[in-house]
Amino acid sequence: MNTLLSDFLQKPAFVVAPQLLGCILEREINGQIIRVRIVETEAYDQSDAASHSYKGPTLRTEIMFGEAGHLYVYFTYGMHYCCNIVTGKKGTGAAVLIRAVEPLDGLEYMHDLRPVSGVQVSNGPAKLCQALAIDKALNGHDLTELPLKLVIQKPLAARLITQTTRVGISQAQDSLWRFYITGNEYVSKL
DNA sequence: TGCCTGATGTTCT
DNA sequence: GAACATCAGGCAC
């Protein structure tokens, strides 16, 4: 594990989540590189009734309790994948859900995987997984290496970040743990 | 434009 | 057997 990335991610999820805004994800598929910028995140940890890790580690969630900097991919609603970046110290069960990304390079490959127009290609957690071909095969993947690599960028100014309650969940709805880049068109409107 | 619902698989109780 | 961190399409307004 890259020390810089490890240091960056070994903080609580609600600290890492806003700092991941603006960071780059590089996805390699069949030798082609797709680059996207993270524009919306949500923090989850074990104290959080909405988190998969709330009830302690299980076969499915053990990745969340592992080392920071790995990818936790889960399948939901019978047809969708969502991806999280594991954060915090080992055993804390914390992760940051990637809710939306903005394409930078390789948009044509994303369209091959998800043939829709405009921001629809990646303005939702399950959408971006489809557009980047992220599925269970990448569960537990180390984000310092291709085919999926996290590239840290300088933190954005606080004034560019909006902090709100989370969406699409039924528990702990009043925690202000959702973060997005103010005004970015790829942020999900839900 | 906005609400409602069906499609689906994995996990946990 | 029910819940689920969703999405897209259909329908009413």
mmCIF file of N, CA, C and O in Angstrom, chain A residues 82-162:
data_model
loop_
_atom_site.group_PDB
_atom_site.id
_atom_site.type_symbol
_atom_site.label_atom_id
_atom_site.label_comp_id
_atom_site.label_asym_id
_atom_site.label_seq_id
_atom_site.Cartn_x
_atom_site.Cartn_y
_atom_site.Cartn_z
ATOM 1 N N CYS A 82 -22.681 -0.852 -6.358
ATOM 2 C CA CYS A 82 -22.219 0.434 -5.864
ATOM 3 C C CYS A 82 -20.809 0.231 -5.338
ATOM 4 O O CYS A 82 -20.480 -0.844 -4.829
ATOM 5 N N CYS A 83 -19.976 1.261 -5.412
ATOM 6 C CA CYS A 83 -18.605 1.090 -4.956
ATOM 7 C C CYS A 83 -18.245 2.089 -3.859
ATOM 8 O O CYS A 83 -18.662 3.240 -3.880
ATOM 9 N N ASN A 84 -17.502 1.591 -2.890
ATOM 10 C CA ASN A 84 -17.052 2.371 -1.746
ATOM 11 C C ASN A 84 -15.541 2.278 -1.646
ATOM 12 O O ASN A 84 -14.954 1.250 -1.990
ATOM 13 N N ILE A 85 -14.928 3.338 -1.109
ATOM 14 C CA ILE A 85 -13.505 3.315 -0.779
ATOM 15 C C ILE A 85 -13.389 3.112 0.726
ATOM 16 O O ILE A 85 -13.952 3.893 1.505
ATOM 17 N N VAL A 86 -12.703 2.058 1.138
ATOM 18 C CA VAL A 86 -12.546 1.769 2.564
ATOM 19 C C VAL A 86 -11.623 2.811 3.180
ATOM 20 O O VAL A 86 -10.560 3.122 2.619
ATOM 21 N N THR A 87 -12.035 3.362 4.320
ATOM 22 C CA THR A 87 -11.224 4.367 5.012
ATOM 23 C C THR A 87 -11.062 3.973 6.475
ATOM 24 O O THR A 87 -11.605 2.969 6.930
ATOM 25 N N GLY A 88 -10.337 4.808 7.210
ATOM 26 C CA GLY A 88 -10.173 4.596 8.647
ATOM 27 C C GLY A 88 -9.184 3.486 8.943
ATOM 28 O O GLY A 88 -8.641 2.850 8.040
ATOM 29 N N LYS A 89 -8.933 3.270 10.221
ATOM 30 C CA LYS A 89 -7.998 2.227 10.605
ATOM 31 C C LYS A 89 -8.660 0.867 10.464
ATOM 32 O O LYS A 89 -9.880 0.750 10.485
ATOM 33 N N LYS A 90 -7.796 -0.148 10.310
ATOM 34 C CA LYS A 90 -8.281 -1.506 10.131
ATOM 35 C C LYS A 90 -9.241 -1.882 11.256
ATOM 36 O O LYS A 90 -8.976 -1.605 12.420
ATOM 37 N N GLY A 91 -10.378 -2.441 10.903
ATOM 38 C CA GLY A 91 -11.327 -2.892 11.913
ATOM 39 C C GLY A 91 -12.393 -1.882 12.274
ATOM 40 O O GLY A 91 -13.286 -2.167 13.054
ATOM 41 N N THR A 92 -12.329 -0.659 11.720
ATOM 42 C CA THR A 92 -13.323 0.355 12.082
ATOM 43 C C THR A 92 -14.588 0.262 11.229
ATOM 44 O O THR A 92 -15.602 0.864 11.570
ATOM 45 N N GLY A 93 -14.525 -0.443 10.123
ATOM 46 C CA GLY A 93 -15.732 -0.614 9.317
ATOM 47 C C GLY A 93 -16.224 0.678 8.706
ATOM 48 O O GLY A 93 -17.423 0.917 8.630
ATOM 49 N N ALA A 94 -15.310 1.519 8.243
ATOM 50 C CA ALA A 94 -15.688 2.805 7.661
ATOM 51 C C ALA A 94 -15.429 2.791 6.154
ATOM 52 O O ALA A 94 -14.498 2.142 5.680
ATOM 53 N N ALA A 95 -16.259 3.516 5.411
ATOM 54 C CA ALA A 95 -16.079 3.585 3.972
ATOM 55 C C ALA A 95 -16.763 4.835 3.436
ATOM 56 O O ALA A 95 -17.638 5.405 4.083
ATOM 57 N N VAL A 96 -16.331 5.238 2.245
ATOM 58 C CA VAL A 96 -16.931 6.378 1.564
ATOM 59 C C VAL A 96 -17.559 5.877 0.268
ATOM 60 O O VAL A 96 -16.875 5.293 -0.577
ATOM 61 N N LEU A 97 -18.853 6.085 0.130
ATOM 62 C CA LEU A 97 -19.568 5.693 -1.086
ATOM 63 C C LEU A 97 -19.330 6.737 -2.168
ATOM 64 O O LEU A 97 -19.495 7.929 -1.925
ATOM 65 N N ILE A 98 -18.939 6.279 -3.354
ATOM 66 C CA ILE A 98 -18.805 7.178 -4.497
ATOM 67 C C ILE A 98 -20.167 7.281 -5.169
ATOM 68 O O ILE A 98 -20.661 6.305 -5.727
ATOM 69 N N ARG A 99 -20.781 8.442 -5.128
ATOM 70 C CA ARG A 99 -22.148 8.592 -5.647
ATOM 71 C C ARG A 99 -22.177 9.127 -7.086
ATOM 72 O O ARG A 99 -23.139 8.875 -7.813
ATOM 73 N N ALA A 100 -21.172 9.921 -7.473
ATOM 74 C CA ALA A 100 -21.183 10.472 -8.826
ATOM 75 C C ALA A 100 -19.774 10.864 -9.246
ATOM 76 O O ALA A 100 -18.962 11.261 -8.404
ATOM 77 N N VAL A 101 -19.496 10.731 -10.536
ATOM 78 C CA VAL A 101 -18.206 11.124 -11.085
ATOM 79 C C VAL A 101 -18.429 11.894 -12.387
ATOM 80 O O VAL A 101 -19.470 11.770 -13.032
ATOM 81 N N GLU A 102 -17.408 12.677 -12.744
ATOM 82 C CA GLU A 102 -17.452 13.479 -13.970
ATOM 83 C C GLU A 102 -16.396 12.928 -14.932
ATOM 84 O O GLU A 102 -15.228 12.857 -14.562
ATOM 85 N N PRO A 103 -16.760 12.517 -16.134
ATOM 86 C CA PRO A 103 -15.778 11.956 -17.067
ATOM 87 C C PRO A 103 -14.731 12.995 -17.478
ATOM 88 O O PRO A 103 -15.071 14.146 -17.736
ATOM 89 N N LEU A 104 -13.458 12.574 -17.533
ATOM 90 C CA LEU A 104 -12.390 13.452 -18.009
ATOM 91 C C LEU A 104 -11.833 12.924 -19.322
ATOM 92 O O LEU A 104 -11.760 13.636 -20.314
ATOM 93 N N ASP A 105 -11.416 11.648 -19.320
ATOM 94 C CA ASP A 105 -10.906 11.010 -20.530
ATOM 95 C C ASP A 105 -11.621 9.677 -20.730
ATOM 96 O O ASP A 105 -12.033 9.039 -19.772
ATOM 97 N N GLY A 106 -11.709 9.261 -21.987
ATOM 98 C CA GLY A 106 -12.264 7.939 -22.280
ATOM 99 C C GLY A 106 -13.774 7.888 -22.215
ATOM 100 O O GLY A 106 -14.364 6.828 -22.019
ATOM 101 N N LEU A 107 -14.417 9.036 -22.409
ATOM 102 C CA LEU A 107 -15.881 9.075 -22.365
ATOM 103 C C LEU A 107 -16.502 8.098 -23.370
ATOM 104 O O LEU A 107 -17.543 7.497 -23.111
ATOM 105 N N GLU A 108 -15.826 7.921 -24.518
ATOM 106 C CA GLU A 108 -16.383 7.025 -25.533
ATOM 107 C C GLU A 108 -16.450 5.585 -25.036
ATOM 108 O O GLU A 108 -17.366 4.849 -25.374
ATOM 109 N N TYR A 109 -15.468 5.191 -24.182
ATOM 110 C CA TYR A 109 -15.501 3.827 -23.639
ATOM 111 C C TYR A 109 -16.611 3.699 -22.601
ATOM 112 O O TYR A 109 -17.233 2.653 -22.466
ATOM 113 N N MET A 110 -16.833 4.783 -21.864
ATOM 114 C CA MET A 110 -17.924 4.770 -20.890
ATOM 115 C C MET A 110 -19.263 4.627 -21.610
ATOM 116 O O MET A 110 -20.151 3.918 -21.141
ATOM 117 N N HIS A 111 -19.383 5.280 -22.746
ATOM 118 C CA HIS A 111 -20.628 5.182 -23.515
ATOM 119 C C HIS A 111 -20.840 3.777 -24.068
ATOM 120 O O HIS A 111 -21.978 3.325 -24.189
ATOM 121 N N ASP A 112 -19.722 3.093 -24.388
ATOM 122 C CA ASP A 112 -19.845 1.699 -24.830
ATOM 123 C C ASP A 112 -20.478 0.851 -23.735
ATOM 124 O O ASP A 112 -21.295 -0.032 -24.001
ATOM 125 N N LEU A 113 -20.049 1.121 -22.497
ATOM 126 C CA LEU A 113 -20.530 0.335 -21.362
ATOM 127 C C LEU A 113 -21.926 0.774 -20.929
ATOM 128 O O LEU A 113 -22.702 -0.012 -20.405
ATOM 129 N N ARG A 114 -22.226 2.032 -21.146
ATOM 130 C CA ARG A 114 -23.493 2.594 -20.681
ATOM 131 C C ARG A 114 -23.986 3.605 -21.715
ATOM 132 O O ARG A 114 -23.680 4.797 -21.637
ATOM 133 N N PRO A 115 -24.719 3.124 -22.715
ATOM 134 C CA PRO A 115 -25.097 3.970 -23.859
ATOM 135 C C PRO A 115 -26.245 4.921 -23.559
ATOM 136 O O PRO A 115 -27.372 4.722 -23.995
ATOM 137 N N VAL A 116 -25.952 5.974 -22.821
ATOM 138 C CA VAL A 116 -26.924 7.033 -22.576
ATOM 139 C C VAL A 116 -26.232 8.365 -22.830
ATOM 140 O O VAL A 116 -25.012 8.431 -22.922
ATOM 141 N N SER A 117 -27.003 9.432 -22.918
ATOM 142 C CA SER A 117 -26.414 10.718 -23.255
ATOM 143 C C SER A 117 -26.237 11.606 -22.030
ATOM 144 O O SER A 117 -26.919 11.427 -21.019
ATOM 145 N N GLY A 118 -25.304 12.548 -22.138
ATOM 146 C CA GLY A 118 -25.149 13.590 -21.137
ATOM 147 C C GLY A 118 -24.708 13.079 -19.787
ATOM 148 O O GLY A 118 -23.987 12.087 -19.679
ATOM 149 N N VAL A 119 -25.163 13.770 -18.743
ATOM 150 C CA VAL A 119 -24.699 13.472 -17.400
ATOM 151 C C VAL A 119 -25.204 12.117 -16.907
ATOM 152 O O VAL A 119 -24.691 11.584 -15.931
ATOM 153 N N GLN A 120 -26.199 11.570 -17.605
ATOM 154 C CA GLN A 120 -26.778 10.288 -17.197
ATOM 155 C C GLN A 120 -25.742 9.162 -17.156
ATOM 156 O O GLN A 120 -25.978 8.124 -16.551
ATOM 157 N N VAL A 121 -24.605 9.362 -17.814
ATOM 158 C CA VAL A 121 -23.619 8.285 -17.901
ATOM 159 C C VAL A 121 -23.044 7.939 -16.526
ATOM 160 O O VAL A 121 -22.667 6.802 -16.278
ATOM 161 N N SER A 122 -23.000 8.907 -15.612
ATOM 162 C CA SER A 122 -22.342 8.625 -14.326
ATOM 163 C C SER A 122 -22.858 9.463 -13.164
ATOM 164 O O SER A 122 -22.136 9.675 -12.210
ATOM 165 N N ASN A 123 -24.109 9.931 -13.221
ATOM 166 C CA ASN A 123 -24.604 10.784 -12.131
ATOM 167 C C ASN A 123 -25.399 9.998 -11.085
ATOM 168 O O ASN A 123 -26.416 10.447 -10.585
ATOM 169 N N GLY A 124 -24.910 8.820 -10.739
ATOM 170 C CA GLY A 124 -25.528 8.029 -9.681
ATOM 171 C C GLY A 124 -24.613 6.877 -9.329
ATOM 172 O O GLY A 124 -23.796 6.468 -10.163
ATOM 173 N N PRO A 125 -24.699 6.362 -8.112
ATOM 174 C CA PRO A 125 -23.750 5.340 -7.666
ATOM 175 C C PRO A 125 -23.766 4.064 -8.508
ATOM 176 O O PRO A 125 -22.706 3.502 -8.789
ATOM 177 N N ALA A 126 -24.951 3.621 -8.906
ATOM 178 C CA ALA A 126 -25.010 2.409 -9.717
ATOM 179 C C ALA A 126 -24.646 2.716 -11.175
ATOM 180 O O ALA A 126 -24.098 1.879 -11.880
ATOM 181 N N LYS A 127 -24.929 3.949 -11.595
ATOM 182 C CA LYS A 127 -24.630 4.334 -12.976
ATOM 183 C C LYS A 127 -23.122 4.367 -13.222
ATOM 184 O O LYS A 127 -22.629 3.872 -14.227
ATOM 185 N N LEU A 128 -22.395 4.965 -12.272
ATOM 186 C CA LEU A 128 -20.953 5.075 -12.504
ATOM 187 C C LEU A 128 -20.291 3.699 -12.468
ATOM 188 O O LEU A 128 -19.316 3.459 -13.176
ATOM 189 N N CYS A 129 -20.836 2.789 -11.673
ATOM 190 C CA CYS A 129 -20.275 1.436 -11.654
ATOM 191 C C CYS A 129 -20.467 0.762 -13.001
ATOM 192 O O CYS A 129 -19.579 0.073 -13.493
ATOM 193 N N GLN A 130 -21.629 0.979 -13.604
ATOM 194 C CA GLN A 130 -21.873 0.419 -14.932
ATOM 195 C C GLN A 130 -20.946 1.064 -15.960
ATOM 196 O O GLN A 130 -20.334 0.369 -16.780
ATOM 197 N N ALA A 131 -20.804 2.380 -15.905
ATOM 198 C CA ALA A 131 -19.988 3.102 -16.886
ATOM 199 C C ALA A 131 -18.502 2.770 -16.755
ATOM 200 O O ALA A 131 -17.750 2.917 -17.709
ATOM 201 N N LEU A 132 -18.075 2.333 -15.558
ATOM 202 C CA LEU A 132 -16.670 1.998 -15.344
ATOM 203 C C LEU A 132 -16.457 0.488 -15.243
ATOM 204 O O LEU A 132 -15.368 0.039 -14.908
ATOM 205 N N ALA A 133 -17.509 -0.278 -15.499
ATOM 206 C CA ALA A 133 -17.430 -1.741 -15.453
ATOM 207 C C ALA A 133 -16.902 -2.227 -14.104
ATOM 208 O O ALA A 133 -16.026 -3.084 -14.027
ATOM 209 N N ILE A 134 -17.419 -1.644 -13.045
ATOM 210 C CA ILE A 134 -17.046 -2.075 -11.694
ATOM 211 C C ILE A 134 -18.073 -3.094 -11.210
ATOM 212 O O ILE A 134 -19.267 -2.806 -11.186
ATOM 213 N N ASP A 135 -17.604 -4.279 -10.880
ATOM 214 C CA ASP A 135 -18.505 -5.289 -10.335
ATOM 215 C C ASP A 135 -17.771 -6.084 -9.256
ATOM 216 O O ASP A 135 -16.692 -5.701 -8.814
ATOM 217 N N LYS A 136 -18.375 -7.198 -8.854
ATOM 218 C CA LYS A 136 -17.832 -7.942 -7.721
ATOM 219 C C LYS A 136 -16.396 -8.389 -7.929
ATOM 220 O O LYS A 136 -15.673 -8.631 -6.970
ATOM 221 N N ALA A 137 -15.990 -8.489 -9.179
ATOM 222 C CA ALA A 137 -14.614 -8.895 -9.454
ATOM 223 C C ALA A 137 -13.612 -7.916 -8.852
ATOM 224 O O ALA A 137 -12.463 -8.272 -8.594
ATOM 225 N N LEU A 138 -14.052 -6.669 -8.645
ATOM 226 C CA LEU A 138 -13.163 -5.647 -8.097
ATOM 227 C C LEU A 138 -13.346 -5.469 -6.591
ATOM 228 O O LEU A 138 -12.707 -4.597 -5.986
ATOM 229 N N ASN A 139 -14.194 -6.278 -5.979
ATOM 230 C CA ASN A 139 -14.376 -6.181 -4.528
ATOM 231 C C ASN A 139 -13.059 -6.512 -3.826
ATOM 232 O O ASN A 139 -12.470 -7.562 -4.055
ATOM 233 N N GLY A 140 -12.578 -5.593 -2.974
ATOM 234 C CA GLY A 140 -11.318 -5.811 -2.265
ATOM 235 C C GLY A 140 -10.096 -5.366 -3.047
ATOM 236 O O GLY A 140 -8.976 -5.523 -2.583
ATOM 237 N N HIS A 141 -10.309 -4.787 -4.220
ATOM 238 C CA HIS A 141 -9.190 -4.332 -5.052
ATOM 239 C C HIS A 141 -8.386 -3.232 -4.347
ATOM 240 O O HIS A 141 -8.949 -2.362 -3.690
ATOM 241 N N ASP A 142 -7.074 -3.267 -4.510
ATOM 242 C CA ASP A 142 -6.173 -2.252 -3.948
ATOM 243 C C ASP A 142 -6.129 -1.050 -4.896
ATOM 244 O O ASP A 142 -5.690 -1.166 -6.033
ATOM 245 N N LEU A 143 -6.564 0.104 -4.407
ATOM 246 C CA LEU A 143 -6.737 1.278 -5.275
ATOM 247 C C LEU A 143 -5.435 1.988 -5.624
ATOM 248 O O LEU A 143 -5.461 3.021 -6.292
ATOM 249 N N THR A 144 -4.293 1.433 -5.192
ATOM 250 C CA THR A 144 -3.032 2.027 -5.637
ATOM 251 C C THR A 144 -2.601 1.424 -6.969
ATOM 252 O O THR A 144 -1.598 1.833 -7.527
ATOM 253 N N GLU A 145 -3.346 0.437 -7.469
ATOM 254 C CA GLU A 145 -2.925 -0.245 -8.687
ATOM 255 C C GLU A 145 -4.037 -0.286 -9.718
ATOM 256 O O GLU A 145 -5.212 -0.343 -9.373
ATOM 257 N N LEU A 146 -3.642 -0.295 -10.991
ATOM 258 C CA LEU A 146 -4.593 -0.555 -12.058
ATOM 259 C C LEU A 146 -5.052 -2.004 -11.936
ATOM 260 O O LEU A 146 -4.334 -2.799 -11.350
ATOM 261 N N PRO A 147 -6.222 -2.362 -12.430
ATOM 262 C CA PRO A 147 -7.077 -1.616 -13.370
ATOM 263 C C PRO A 147 -7.970 -0.538 -12.766
ATOM 264 O O PRO A 147 -8.737 0.056 -13.512
ATOM 265 N N LEU A 148 -7.850 -0.253 -11.481
ATOM 266 C CA LEU A 148 -8.612 0.865 -10.925
ATOM 267 C C LEU A 148 -7.753 1.553 -9.879
ATOM 268 O O LEU A 148 -7.391 0.961 -8.871
ATOM 269 N N LYS A 149 -7.424 2.815 -10.159
ATOM 270 C CA LYS A 149 -6.435 3.521 -9.362
ATOM 271 C C LYS A 149 -7.011 4.841 -8.884
ATOM 272 O O LYS A 149 -7.635 5.572 -9.649
ATOM 273 N N LEU A 150 -6.787 5.129 -7.599
ATOM 274 C CA LEU A 150 -7.214 6.405 -7.031
ATOM 275 C C LEU A 150 -6.026 7.359 -7.013
ATOM 276 O O LEU A 150 -4.971 7.021 -6.484
ATOM 277 N N VAL A 151 -6.200 8.538 -7.600
ATOM 278 C CA VAL A 151 -5.135 9.534 -7.633
ATOM 279 C C VAL A 151 -5.585 10.729 -6.805
ATOM 280 O O VAL A 151 -6.549 11.414 -7.145
ATOM 281 N N ILE A 152 -4.845 10.966 -5.707
ATOM 282 C CA ILE A 152 -5.212 12.040 -4.785
ATOM 283 C C ILE A 152 -4.899 13.404 -5.397
ATOM 284 O O ILE A 152 -3.849 13.601 -5.995
ATOM 285 N N GLN A 153 -5.814 14.334 -5.212
ATOM 286 C CA GLN A 153 -5.598 15.713 -5.641
ATOM 287 C C GLN A 153 -5.630 16.616 -4.409
ATOM 288 O O GLN A 153 -6.055 16.205 -3.334
ATOM 289 N N LYS A 154 -5.201 17.862 -4.599
ATOM 290 C CA LYS A 154 -5.258 18.799 -3.476
ATOM 291 C C LYS A 154 -6.710 18.983 -3.052
ATOM 292 O O LYS A 154 -7.610 19.044 -3.898
ATOM 293 N N PRO A 155 -6.957 19.102 -1.740
ATOM 294 C CA PRO A 155 -8.337 19.296 -1.276
ATOM 295 C C PRO A 155 -8.956 20.541 -1.891
ATOM 296 O O PRO A 155 -8.275 21.552 -2.085
ATOM 297 N N LEU A 156 -10.235 20.470 -2.181
ATOM 298 C CA LEU A 156 -10.942 21.631 -2.712
ATOM 299 C C LEU A 156 -11.205 22.634 -1.590
ATOM 300 O O LEU A 156 -11.291 22.263 -0.425
ATOM 301 N N ALA A 157 -11.357 23.895 -1.979
ATOM 302 C CA ALA A 157 -11.733 24.916 -0.998
ATOM 303 C C ALA A 157 -13.108 24.589 -0.434
ATOM 304 O O ALA A 157 -13.989 24.105 -1.158
ATOM 305 N N ALA A 158 -13.271 24.851 0.849
ATOM 306 C CA ALA A 158 -14.532 24.496 1.523
ATOM 307 C C ALA A 158 -15.739 25.152 0.856
ATOM 308 O O ALA A 158 -16.827 24.593 0.832
ATOM 309 N N ARG A 159 -15.523 26.317 0.286
ATOM 310 C CA ARG A 159 -16.659 27.029 -0.318
ATOM 311 C C ARG A 159 -17.177 26.329 -1.576
ATOM 312 O O ARG A 159 -18.263 26.641 -2.059
ATOM 313 N N LEU A 160 -16.373 25.410 -2.124
ATOM 314 C CA LEU A 160 -16.802 24.687 -3.323
ATOM 315 C C LEU A 160 -17.562 23.418 -2.973
ATOM 316 O O LEU A 160 -18.043 22.715 -3.844
ATOM 317 N N ILE A 161 -17.638 23.099 -1.689
ATOM 318 C CA ILE A 161 -18.231 21.833 -1.264
ATOM 319 C C ILE A 161 -19.544 22.088 -0.535
ATOM 320 O O ILE A 161 -19.611 22.946 0.341
ATOM 321 N N THR A 162 -20.558 21.347 -0.907
ATOM 322 C CA THR A 162 -21.833 21.410 -0.209
ATOM 323 C C THR A 162 -21.978 20.155 0.639
ATOM 324 O O THR A 162 -21.658 19.054 0.189
#
